[in-house]
Amino acid sequence: MSGRHPNRKRQLVPIQYATMAIAGTPDGKQKYAPEMAAVYLRLVYLNNDSSETSVTVTLKGQCQMADTPYRELVSADKKQTVLRFMCRDAANFDVELYK
């Protein structure tokens, strides 16, 4: 995260990190910046670290997922795959996808 502070004032404003997350990685290789997304989630849930929320992700094409805790395969067909993750304490984890 070094050098990526959005306003250089050293204030932690959650929406600024969400904006950087959806702007992608600085090298342009990823559409979303996972580090910035994780910072945003940690800031948003800083005072409520035990809450649980679901995040639904829609992927183009049919995918399978390695056995991962806190996840649900909602639907999968040739056009798209829909996954739901149960997120708690703003924790992040890796997911292995394969065709």
GROMACS .gro file of C-alpha atoms in nm:
model
   99
    1MET     CA    1   0.000   0.000   0.000
    2SER     CA    2   0.297   0.227   0.033
    3GLY     CA    3   0.256   0.528  -0.192
    4ARG     CA    4  -0.110   0.463  -0.271
    5HIS     CA    5  -0.274   0.689  -0.013
    6PRO     CA    6  -0.559   0.859  -0.202
    7ASN     CA    7  -0.528   1.215  -0.072
    8ARG     CA    8  -0.180   1.228   0.089
    9LYS     CA    9  -0.337   1.369   0.409
   10ARG     CA   10  -0.293   1.037   0.590
   11GLN     CA   11  -0.660   1.021   0.686
   12LEU     CA   12  -0.829   0.683   0.658
   13VAL     CA   13  -1.149   0.754   0.467
   14PRO     CA   14  -1.309   0.422   0.365
   15ILE     CA   15  -1.472   0.534   0.038
   16GLN     CA   16  -1.136   0.647  -0.100
   17TYR     CA   17  -0.999   0.296  -0.060
   18ALA     CA   18  -1.310   0.150  -0.225
   19THR     CA   19  -1.250   0.385  -0.519
   20MET     CA   20  -0.891   0.268  -0.549
   21ALA     CA   21  -1.007  -0.095  -0.528
   22ILE     CA   22  -1.239  -0.061  -0.825
   23ALA     CA   23  -0.980   0.143  -1.020
   24GLY     CA   24  -0.763  -0.168  -1.049
   25THR     CA   25  -0.401  -0.237  -0.972
   26PRO     CA   26  -0.140   0.027  -1.052
   27ASP     CA   27   0.020  -0.197  -1.316
   28GLY     CA   28  -0.317  -0.239  -1.491
   29LYS     CA   29  -0.304  -0.619  -1.476
   30GLN     CA   30  -0.611  -0.662  -1.252
   31LYS     CA   31  -0.950  -0.496  -1.284
   32TYR     CA   32  -0.978  -0.474  -0.904
   33ALA     CA   33  -0.705  -0.406  -0.648
   34PRO     CA   34  -0.743  -0.677  -0.380
   35GLU     CA   35  -0.521  -0.499  -0.125
   36MET     CA   36  -0.728  -0.180  -0.146
   37ALA     CA   37  -1.052  -0.377  -0.123
   38ALA     CA   38  -0.923  -0.550   0.192
   39VAL     CA   39  -0.830  -0.212   0.345
   40TYR     CA   40  -1.176  -0.077   0.266
   41LEU     CA   41  -1.348  -0.375   0.429
   42ARG     CA   42  -1.130  -0.354   0.738
   43LEU     CA   43  -1.203   0.017   0.778
   44VAL     CA   44  -1.577  -0.026   0.728
   45TYR     CA   45  -1.598  -0.309   0.980
   46LEU     CA   46  -1.338  -0.172   1.222
   47ASN     CA   47  -1.594  -0.097   1.495
   48ASN     CA   48  -1.812  -0.397   1.420
   49ASP     CA   49  -1.568  -0.683   1.375
   50SER     CA   50  -1.811  -0.962   1.454
   51SER     CA   51  -2.072  -0.884   1.191
   52GLU     CA   52  -2.123  -1.127   0.906
   53THR     CA   53  -2.228  -1.032   0.557
   54SER     CA   54  -2.264  -1.216   0.230
   55VAL     CA   55  -2.086  -1.117  -0.088
   56THR     CA   56  -2.217  -1.249  -0.418
   57VAL     CA   57  -1.979  -1.276  -0.713
   58THR     CA   58  -2.087  -1.344  -1.071
   59LEU     CA   59  -1.823  -1.486  -1.305
   60LYS     CA   60  -1.845  -1.516  -1.682
   61GLY     CA   61  -1.851  -1.879  -1.793
   62GLN     CA   62  -1.881  -2.200  -1.597
   63CYS     CA   63  -1.630  -2.246  -1.315
   64GLN     CA   64  -1.573  -2.489  -1.033
   65MET     CA   65  -1.425  -2.394  -0.700
   66ALA     CA   66  -1.189  -2.588  -0.479
   67ASP     CA   67  -1.339  -2.672  -0.141
   68THR     CA   68  -1.335  -2.342   0.045
   69PRO     CA   69  -1.495  -2.259   0.379
   70TYR     CA   70  -1.770  -1.997   0.398
   71ARG     CA   71  -1.876  -2.027   0.035
   72GLU     CA   72  -2.177  -2.145  -0.161
   73LEU     CA   73  -2.213  -2.224  -0.530
   74VAL     CA   74  -2.542  -2.050  -0.609
   75SER     CA   75  -2.558  -2.147  -0.977
   76ALA     CA   76  -2.335  -2.250  -1.266
   77ASP     CA   77  -2.404  -2.286  -1.636
   78LYS     CA   78  -2.220  -2.220  -1.962
   79LYS     CA   79  -2.291  -1.845  -1.943
   80GLN     CA   80  -2.208  -1.765  -1.581
   81THR     CA   81  -2.122  -1.891  -1.235
   82VAL     CA   82  -2.263  -1.726  -0.923
   83LEU     CA   83  -2.082  -1.772  -0.592
   84ARG     CA   84  -2.176  -1.647  -0.246
   85PHE     CA   85  -1.922  -1.595   0.030
   86MET     CA   86  -1.995  -1.538   0.398
   87CYS     CA   87  -1.753  -1.274   0.520
   88ARG     CA   88  -1.676  -1.209   0.884
   89ASP     CA   89  -1.431  -0.976   1.060
   90ALA     CA   90  -1.327  -0.832   0.721
   91ALA     CA   91  -1.103  -1.135   0.676
   92ASN     CA   92  -0.981  -1.231   0.332
   93PHE     CA   93  -0.899  -1.574   0.193
   94ASP     CA   94  -0.784  -1.724  -0.134
   95VAL     CA   95  -1.020  -1.911  -0.364
   96GLU     CA   96  -0.906  -2.157  -0.627
   97LEU     CA   97  -1.119  -2.158  -0.943
   98TYR     CA   98  -1.091  -2.400  -1.231
   99LYS     CA   99  -1.290  -2.489  -1.542
   0.00000   0.00000   0.00000
